[in-house]
PDB file of C-alpha atoms in Angstrom:
ATOM      1  CA  MET A   1     165.904 245.487  80.561  1.00 53.00           C
ATOM      2  CA  ARG A   2     167.932 244.323  77.029  1.00 49.00           C
ATOM      3  CA  ARG A   3     166.594 240.662  78.188  1.00 50.00           C
ATOM      4  CA  THR A   4     162.736 241.738  77.988  1.00 48.00           C
ATOM      5  CA  ILE A   5     163.351 243.583  74.935  1.00 45.00           C
ATOM      6  CA  LEU A   6     164.906 240.395  73.228  1.00 39.00           C
ATOM      7  CA  LEU A   7     162.139 238.233  74.654  1.00 43.00           C
ATOM      8  CA  LEU A   8     159.649 240.519  72.591  1.00 44.00           C
ATOM      9  CA  ALA A   9     161.729 240.326  69.413  1.00 46.00           C
ATOM     10  CA  ALA A  10     161.446 236.763  69.667  1.00 46.00           C
ATOM     11  CA  LEU A  11     157.802 236.554  70.424  1.00 47.00           C
ATOM     12  CA  THR A  12     157.315 239.132  67.807  1.00 47.00           C
ATOM     13  CA  GLY A  13     159.195 236.525  65.204  1.00 49.00           C
ATOM     14  CA  VAL A  14     157.204 233.628  65.724  1.00 44.00           C
ATOM     15  CA  ILE A  15     153.582 235.492  65.613  1.00 45.00           C
ATOM     16  CA  LEU A  16     154.868 237.124  62.484  1.00 44.00           C
ATOM     17  CA  SER A  17     156.355 233.497  61.227  1.00 48.00           C
ATOM     18  CA  GLY A  18     152.982 231.950  61.855  1.00 49.00           C
ATOM     19  CA  CYS A  19     150.674 234.236  60.103  1.00 49.00           C
ATOM     20  CA  SER A  20     153.328 233.691  56.633  1.00 45.00           C
ATOM     21  CA  LYS A  21     151.655 230.003  56.476  1.00 51.00           C
ATOM     22  CA  SER A  22     148.902 229.282  54.909  1.00 59.00           C
ATOM     23  CA  ALA A  23     145.780 228.205  57.222  1.00 71.00           C
ATOM     24  CA  ILE A  24     144.430 225.080  57.750  1.00 81.00           C
ATOM     25  CA  VAL A  25     141.085 224.863  55.934  1.00 90.00           C
ATOM     26  CA  ARG A  26     138.229 222.103  56.635  1.00 93.00           C
ATOM     27  CA  LYS A  27     136.783 220.707  52.967  1.00 96.00           C
ATOM     28  CA  PHE A  28     133.870 219.312  52.718  1.00 97.00           C
ATOM     29  CA  TYR A  29     132.710 217.071  49.630  1.00 98.00           C
ATOM     30  CA  VAL A  30     130.127 216.300  48.249  1.00 96.00           C
ATOM     31  CA  LEU A  31     127.966 213.291  46.645  1.00 95.00           C
ATOM     32  CA  GLU A  32     126.512 213.596  43.385  1.00 91.00           C
ATOM     33  CA  ALA A  33     125.949 211.895  40.151  1.00 84.00           C
ATOM     34  CA  GLN A  34     128.827 211.281  37.920  1.00 72.00           C
ATOM     35  CA  PRO A  35     128.543 211.224  34.206  1.00 64.00           C
ATOM     36  CA  GLY A  36     129.036 208.355  32.467  1.00 63.00           C
ATOM     37  CA  PRO A  37     127.257 205.332  31.230  1.00 63.00           C
ATOM     38  CA  LEU A  38     123.662 205.232  30.920  1.00 63.00           C
ATOM     39  CA  ASP A  39     121.485 201.924  30.278  1.00 65.00           C
ATOM     40  CA  THR A  40     119.723 202.221  27.491  1.00 62.00           C
ATOM     41  CA  ARG A  41     116.178 200.472  29.296  1.00 66.00           C
ATOM     42  CA  LEU A  42     116.372 203.566  31.262  1.00 71.00           C
ATOM     43  CA  LEU A  43     115.248 205.850  27.995  1.00 68.00           C
ATOM     44  CA  ARG A  44     111.926 205.563  27.653  1.00 70.00           C
ATOM     45  CA  ASN A  45     109.076 207.761  25.004  1.00 74.00           C
ATOM     46  CA  GLN A  46     107.117 207.873  28.182  1.00 85.00           C
ATOM     47  CA  PRO A  47     106.726 207.970  31.833  1.00 87.00           C
ATOM     48  CA  LEU A  48     106.150 205.253  34.222  1.00 89.00           C
ATOM     49  CA  ALA A  49     102.895 205.783  35.902  1.00 91.00           C
ATOM     50  CA  ILE A  50     103.787 205.889  38.460  1.00 92.00           C
ATOM     51  CA  LYS A  51     103.708 208.665  41.582  1.00 96.00           C
ATOM     52  CA  LEU A  52     107.164 208.318  43.176  1.00 96.00           C
ATOM     53  CA  ASP A  53     108.357 210.221  46.385  1.00 97.00           C
ATOM     54  CA  VAL A  54     112.308 209.849  47.332  1.00 96.00           C
ATOM     55  CA  ARG A  55     112.616 210.014  50.933  1.00 95.00           C
ATOM     56  CA  ASP A  56     115.890 210.417  53.401  1.00 91.00           C
ATOM     57  CA  PHE A  57     117.970 207.394  53.888  1.00 94.00           C
ATOM     58  CA  VAL A  58     119.058 205.759  57.124  1.00 95.00           C
ATOM     59  CA  ILE A  59     122.784 205.315  57.948  1.00 95.00           C
ATOM     60  CA  ALA A  60     124.523 203.129  60.407  1.00 97.00           C
ATOM     61  CA  LYS A  61     125.769 205.400  63.711  1.00 95.00           C
ATOM     62  CA  ALA A  62     129.146 205.201  63.004  1.00 96.00           C
ATOM     63  CA  TYR A  63     128.653 207.362  59.272  1.00 96.00           C
ATOM     64  CA  ASP A  64     126.089 209.278  60.383  1.00 94.00           C
ATOM     65  CA  GLN A  65     127.983 212.564  60.665  1.00 95.00           C
ATOM     66  CA  THR A  66     129.120 214.733  58.422  1.00 96.00           C
ATOM     67  CA  ARG A  67     132.971 213.826  59.130  1.00 97.00           C
ATOM     68  CA  ILE A  68     134.148 211.169  56.123  1.00 98.00           C
ATOM     69  CA  ALA A  69     135.828 207.825  57.741  1.00 98.00           C
ATOM     70  CA  LEU A  70     138.819 206.106  57.668  1.00 97.00           C
ATOM     71  CA  ARG A  71     139.193 202.330  58.209  1.00 96.00           C
ATOM     72  CA  THR A  72     142.429 201.641  59.183  1.00 94.00           C
ATOM     73  CA  ARG A  73     142.045 198.161  60.380  1.00 93.00           C
ATOM     74  CA  SER A  74     139.496 195.912  60.525  1.00 90.00           C
ATOM     75  CA  ASN A  75     137.551 196.470  63.272  1.00 93.00           C
ATOM     76  CA  GLU A  76     139.014 200.293  63.587  1.00 95.00           C
ATOM     77  CA  LEU A  77     137.718 203.108  62.596  1.00 96.00           C
ATOM     78  CA  SER A  78     138.583 207.175  62.872  1.00 97.00           C
ATOM     79  CA  TYR A  79     137.285 210.482  61.392  1.00 97.00           C
ATOM     80  CA  TYR A  80     138.901 213.091  59.389  1.00 97.00           C
ATOM     81  CA  TYR A  81     139.166 216.105  61.099  1.00 95.00           C
ATOM     82  CA  TYR A  82     139.560 218.463  58.550  1.00 96.00           C
ATOM     83  CA  HIS A  83     137.719 216.758  55.722  1.00 97.00           C
ATOM     84  CA  LEU A  84     134.075 216.832  55.914  1.00 98.00           C
ATOM     85  CA  TRP A  85     130.675 215.737  53.895  1.00 98.00           C
ATOM     86  CA  ALA A  86     129.359 219.284  53.146  1.00 97.00           C
ATOM     87  CA  VAL A  87     125.898 217.565  53.520  1.00 95.00           C
ATOM     88  CA  GLN A  88     124.920 214.363  56.063  1.00 94.00           C
ATOM     89  CA  PRO A  89     124.882 210.953  54.148  1.00 94.00           C
ATOM     90  CA  ALA A  90     121.648 210.343  54.811  1.00 92.00           C
ATOM     91  CA  ALA A  91     120.127 213.965  52.853  1.00 93.00           C
ATOM     92  CA  ALA A  92     122.927 213.502  50.653  1.00 94.00           C
ATOM     93  CA  VAL A  93     122.405 210.664  49.148  1.00 94.00           C
ATOM     94  CA  ALA A  94     118.646 210.927  48.736  1.00 94.00           C
ATOM     95  CA  ASP A  95     119.665 213.857  47.013  1.00 94.00           C
ATOM     96  CA  MET A  96     121.332 212.385  44.286  1.00 93.00           C
ATOM     97  CA  VAL A  97     119.022 209.367  43.543  1.00 92.00           C
ATOM     98  CA  TYR A  98     116.376 212.356  43.141  1.00 94.00           C
ATOM     99  CA  GLU A  99     118.586 214.232  40.896  1.00 91.00           C
ATOM    100  CA  VAL A 100     119.183 211.314  38.999  1.00 88.00           C
ATOM    101  CA  VAL A 101     115.307 209.719  38.659  1.00 88.00           C
ATOM    102  CA  ALA A 102     114.280 213.751  38.076  1.00 88.00           C
ATOM    103  CA  GLY A 103     116.660 213.797  35.476  1.00 85.00           C
ATOM    104  CA  LEU A 104     115.590 210.519  33.996  1.00 84.00           C
ATOM    105  CA  GLU A 105     111.602 211.430  33.587  1.00 87.00           C
ATOM    106  CA  LEU A 106     110.718 208.048  34.232  1.00 88.00           C
ATOM    107  CA  PHE A 107     108.241 208.320  36.771  1.00 92.00           C
ATOM    108  CA  GLN A 108     104.615 210.358  35.788  1.00 94.00           C
ATOM    109  CA  ARG A 109     106.052 212.382  38.902  1.00 96.00           C
ATOM    110  CA  CYS A 110     109.153 212.247  41.643  1.00 96.00           C
ATOM    111  CA  THR A 111     109.218 214.139  44.906  1.00 96.00           C
ATOM    112  CA  ARG A 112     112.101 214.511  47.139  1.00 96.00           C
ATOM    113  CA  GLY A 113     110.305 213.910  50.575  1.00 95.00           C
ATOM    114  CA  TYR A 114     106.417 213.570  51.284  1.00 96.00           C
ATOM    115  CA  SER A 115     104.378 214.168  48.807  1.00 96.00           C
ATOM    116  CA  ILE A 116     100.131 213.817  48.602  1.00 96.00           C
ATOM    117  CA  GLY A 117      99.054 210.361  47.093  1.00 95.00           C
ATOM    118  CA  PRO A 118     102.612 208.712  46.137  1.00 97.00           C
ATOM    119  CA  ASP A 119     102.082 205.633  44.844  1.00 96.00           C
ATOM    120  CA  TYR A 120     105.266 204.318  46.292  1.00 97.00           C
ATOM    121  CA  TYR A 121     108.156 205.905  48.002  1.00 97.00           C
ATOM    122  CA  LEU A 122     111.991 205.138  47.919  1.00 97.00           C
ATOM    123  CA  THR A 123     114.580 205.088  50.503  1.00 96.00           C
ATOM    124  CA  GLY A 124     117.630 202.986  51.355  1.00 96.00           C
ATOM    125  CA  GLN A 125     119.954 202.549  54.468  1.00 96.00           C
ATOM    126  CA  ILE A 126     123.757 203.012  54.254  1.00 96.00           C
ATOM    127  CA  MET A 127     125.584 201.022  56.174  1.00 97.00           C
ATOM    128  CA  ALA A 128     128.968 201.615  55.450  1.00 97.00           C
ATOM    129  CA  LEU A 129     130.753 204.780  53.750  1.00 97.00           C
ATOM    130  CA  GLU A 130     134.266 205.013  54.119  1.00 98.00           C
ATOM    131  CA  ARG A 131     137.778 205.540  53.023  1.00 98.00           C
ATOM    132  CA  SER A 132     139.581 202.358  53.794  1.00 97.00           C
ATOM    133  CA  GLN A 133     143.666 202.170  54.442  1.00 94.00           C
ATOM    134  CA  ILE A 134     144.753 199.279  55.033  1.00 89.00           C
ATOM    135  CA  GLY A 135     148.597 198.554  54.167  1.00 86.00           C
ATOM    136  CA  LYS A 136     149.717 199.963  51.005  1.00 87.00           C
ATOM    137  CA  LYS A 137     146.379 199.693  49.844  1.00 92.00           C
ATOM    138  CA  GLU A 138     143.425 202.373  49.808  1.00 96.00           C
ATOM    139  CA  SER A 139     140.167 201.887  48.530  1.00 97.00           C
ATOM    140  CA  ALA A 140     136.504 203.174  49.272  1.00 98.00           C
ATOM    141  CA  HIS A 141     133.985 201.063  50.833  1.00 98.00           C
ATOM    142  CA  LEU A 142     130.251 201.122  49.987  1.00 97.00           C
ATOM    143  CA  SER A 143     127.736 199.171  51.877  1.00 97.00           C
ATOM    144  CA  GLY A 144     123.873 199.401  51.723  1.00 97.00           C
ATOM    145  CA  ALA A 145     120.645 198.864  50.314  1.00 97.00           C
ATOM    146  CA  TYR A 146     117.813 200.232  48.053  1.00 97.00           C
ATOM    147  CA  PHE A 147     114.052 199.856  48.949  1.00 98.00           C
ATOM    148  CA  LEU A 148     111.019 200.611  47.249  1.00 97.00           C
ATOM    149  CA  PHE A 149     107.649 200.446  49.495  1.00 97.00           C
ATOM    150  CA  ASP A 150     104.034 200.629  48.577  1.00 97.00           C
ATOM    151  CA  ALA A 151     102.973 203.897  49.479  1.00 97.00           C
ATOM    152  CA  HIS A 152      99.746 202.626  50.544  1.00 96.00           C
ATOM    153  CA  THR A 153     100.470 198.991  52.613  1.00 96.00           C
ATOM    154  CA  GLU A 154     103.856 200.409  53.509  1.00 96.00           C
ATOM    155  CA  LEU A 155     105.261 196.964  52.868  1.00 97.00           C
ATOM    156  CA  PRO A 156     108.175 196.515  50.818  1.00 96.00           C
ATOM    157  CA  VAL A 157     107.904 195.418  47.092  1.00 96.00           C
ATOM    158  CA  LEU A 158     111.502 195.666  45.698  1.00 97.00           C
ATOM    159  CA  GLN A 159     115.440 195.434  47.964  1.00 97.00           C
ATOM    160  CA  HIS A 160     118.315 195.620  45.754  1.00 97.00           C
ATOM    161  CA  THR A 161     121.599 194.749  48.329  1.00 97.00           C
ATOM    162  CA  PHE A 162     125.174 195.965  47.628  1.00 97.00           C
ATOM    163  CA  ASP A 163     128.748 195.939  49.469  1.00 97.00           C
ATOM    164  CA  LYS A 164     131.365 196.442  47.304  1.00 96.00           C
ATOM    165  CA  SER A 165     135.051 198.381  47.724  1.00 97.00           C
ATOM    166  CA  VAL A 166     136.960 200.133  44.983  1.00 97.00           C
ATOM    167  CA  GLU A 167     140.553 200.388  44.891  1.00 96.00           C
ATOM    168  CA  LEU A 168     141.905 204.095  44.576  1.00 96.00           C
ATOM    169  CA  LYS A 169     144.300 203.862  41.851  1.00 92.00           C
ATOM    170  CA  ALA A 170     144.738 207.038  39.613  1.00 89.00           C
ATOM    171  CA  ASP A 171     143.623 209.335  41.795  1.00 94.00           C
ATOM    172  CA  LYS A 172     144.147 209.102  45.647  1.00 94.00           C
ATOM    173  CA  SER A 173     142.639 212.407  47.114  1.00 96.00           C
ATOM    174  CA  MET A 174     139.891 212.617  49.197  1.00 97.00           C
ATOM    175  CA  ASN A 175     138.540 214.399  46.230  1.00 96.00           C
ATOM    176  CA  GLY A 176     138.848 211.225  44.438  1.00 96.00           C
ATOM    177  CA  PHE A 177     137.240 209.333  46.924  1.00 97.00           C
ATOM    178  CA  ALA A 178     134.372 211.134  46.549  1.00 97.00           C
ATOM    179  CA  GLU A 179     133.753 210.961  42.828  1.00 95.00           C
ATOM    180  CA  ILE A 180     134.717 206.730  43.363  1.00 95.00           C
ATOM    181  CA  ALA A 181     132.158 206.797  46.010  1.00 96.00           C
ATOM    182  CA  SER A 182     129.348 208.786  44.575  1.00 95.00           C
ATOM    183  CA  GLN A 183     130.062 206.221  41.106  1.00 93.00           C
ATOM    184  CA  MET A 184     129.349 203.454  43.299  1.00 94.00           C
ATOM    185  CA  LEU A 185     125.741 205.082  44.476  1.00 94.00           C
ATOM    186  CA  TYR A 186     125.364 206.073  40.910  1.00 91.00           C
ATOM    187  CA  GLU A 187     125.753 202.429  39.664  1.00 91.00           C
ATOM    188  CA  GLU A 188     124.064 200.719  42.116  1.00 93.00           C
ATOM    189  CA  TYR A 189     121.047 202.596  42.018  1.00 92.00           C
ATOM    190  CA  GLN A 190     120.750 202.015  37.934  1.00 90.00           C
ATOM    191  CA  LEU A 191     119.987 198.487  38.982  1.00 92.00           C
ATOM    192  CA  PHE A 192     117.875 199.297  41.273  1.00 94.00           C
ATOM    193  CA  LEU A 193     115.777 201.410  38.707  1.00 92.00           C
ATOM    194  CA  GLN A 194     116.253 198.422  35.729  1.00 91.00           C
ATOM    195  CA  GLN A 195     114.543 196.136  38.570  1.00 93.00           C
ATOM    196  CA  ILE A 196     111.621 199.236  39.077  1.00 92.00           C
ATOM    197  CA  VAL A 197     111.027 199.476  35.468  1.00 89.00           C
ATOM    198  CA  GLU A 198     110.650 195.566  35.033  1.00 89.00           C
ATOM    199  CA  TYR A 199     108.524 194.846  37.959  1.00 90.00           C
ATOM    200  CA  TYR A 200     106.019 197.469  37.002  1.00 86.00           C
ATOM    201  CA  GLN A 201     106.058 196.366  33.526  1.00 81.00           C
ATOM    202  CA  ASN A 202     105.148 192.695  34.912  1.00 82.00           C
ATOM    203  CA  GLU A 203     103.208 193.893  37.378  1.00 73.00           C
ATOM    204  CA  LYS A 204     100.971 196.921  35.829  1.00 59.00           C
ATOM    205  CA  PRO A 205      97.035 195.572  35.018  1.00 52.00           C
TER     206      PRO A 205
END
């Protein structure tokens, strides 16, 4: 009887101890445009006479999920269980691009998704979106391309490819990683927007 009482007391202590600890929760991170310098060539008095759709991106299968990828060796990936993207990357990147374009009011019309009678549509491909931790170096790695298609012919008009890594120094947290990844996407997209503006100015009748 005494042994039973002692066992129950011990189990109660373990349960109470477990309840007193902070619960481990999953954390979600967003890809969004980061405030920063804007190329003055993208600031215009009048929008370009272009009707543009921004459509979902294609993501490599290894990254086409909400779990954030971690590369620890040249050919080895693992995935965080408690750190996830808030939105599937294919939609999140397109949402961010649309937010930037709509905010600039660069085009006559900009639609997220599919619209009636667009002149062009913008999409892209992300081949890598990962946190890298090899040795003592921690970095954000991004690889992919932006594409502009003629909506009438379905043929590609412009392409901008990128493959870059930025070391995580001041802020090595997962939030810091998400900020750097967002900044990299934003910077590369600014470069692509410049290409679009130059193309339109050179090719318009």
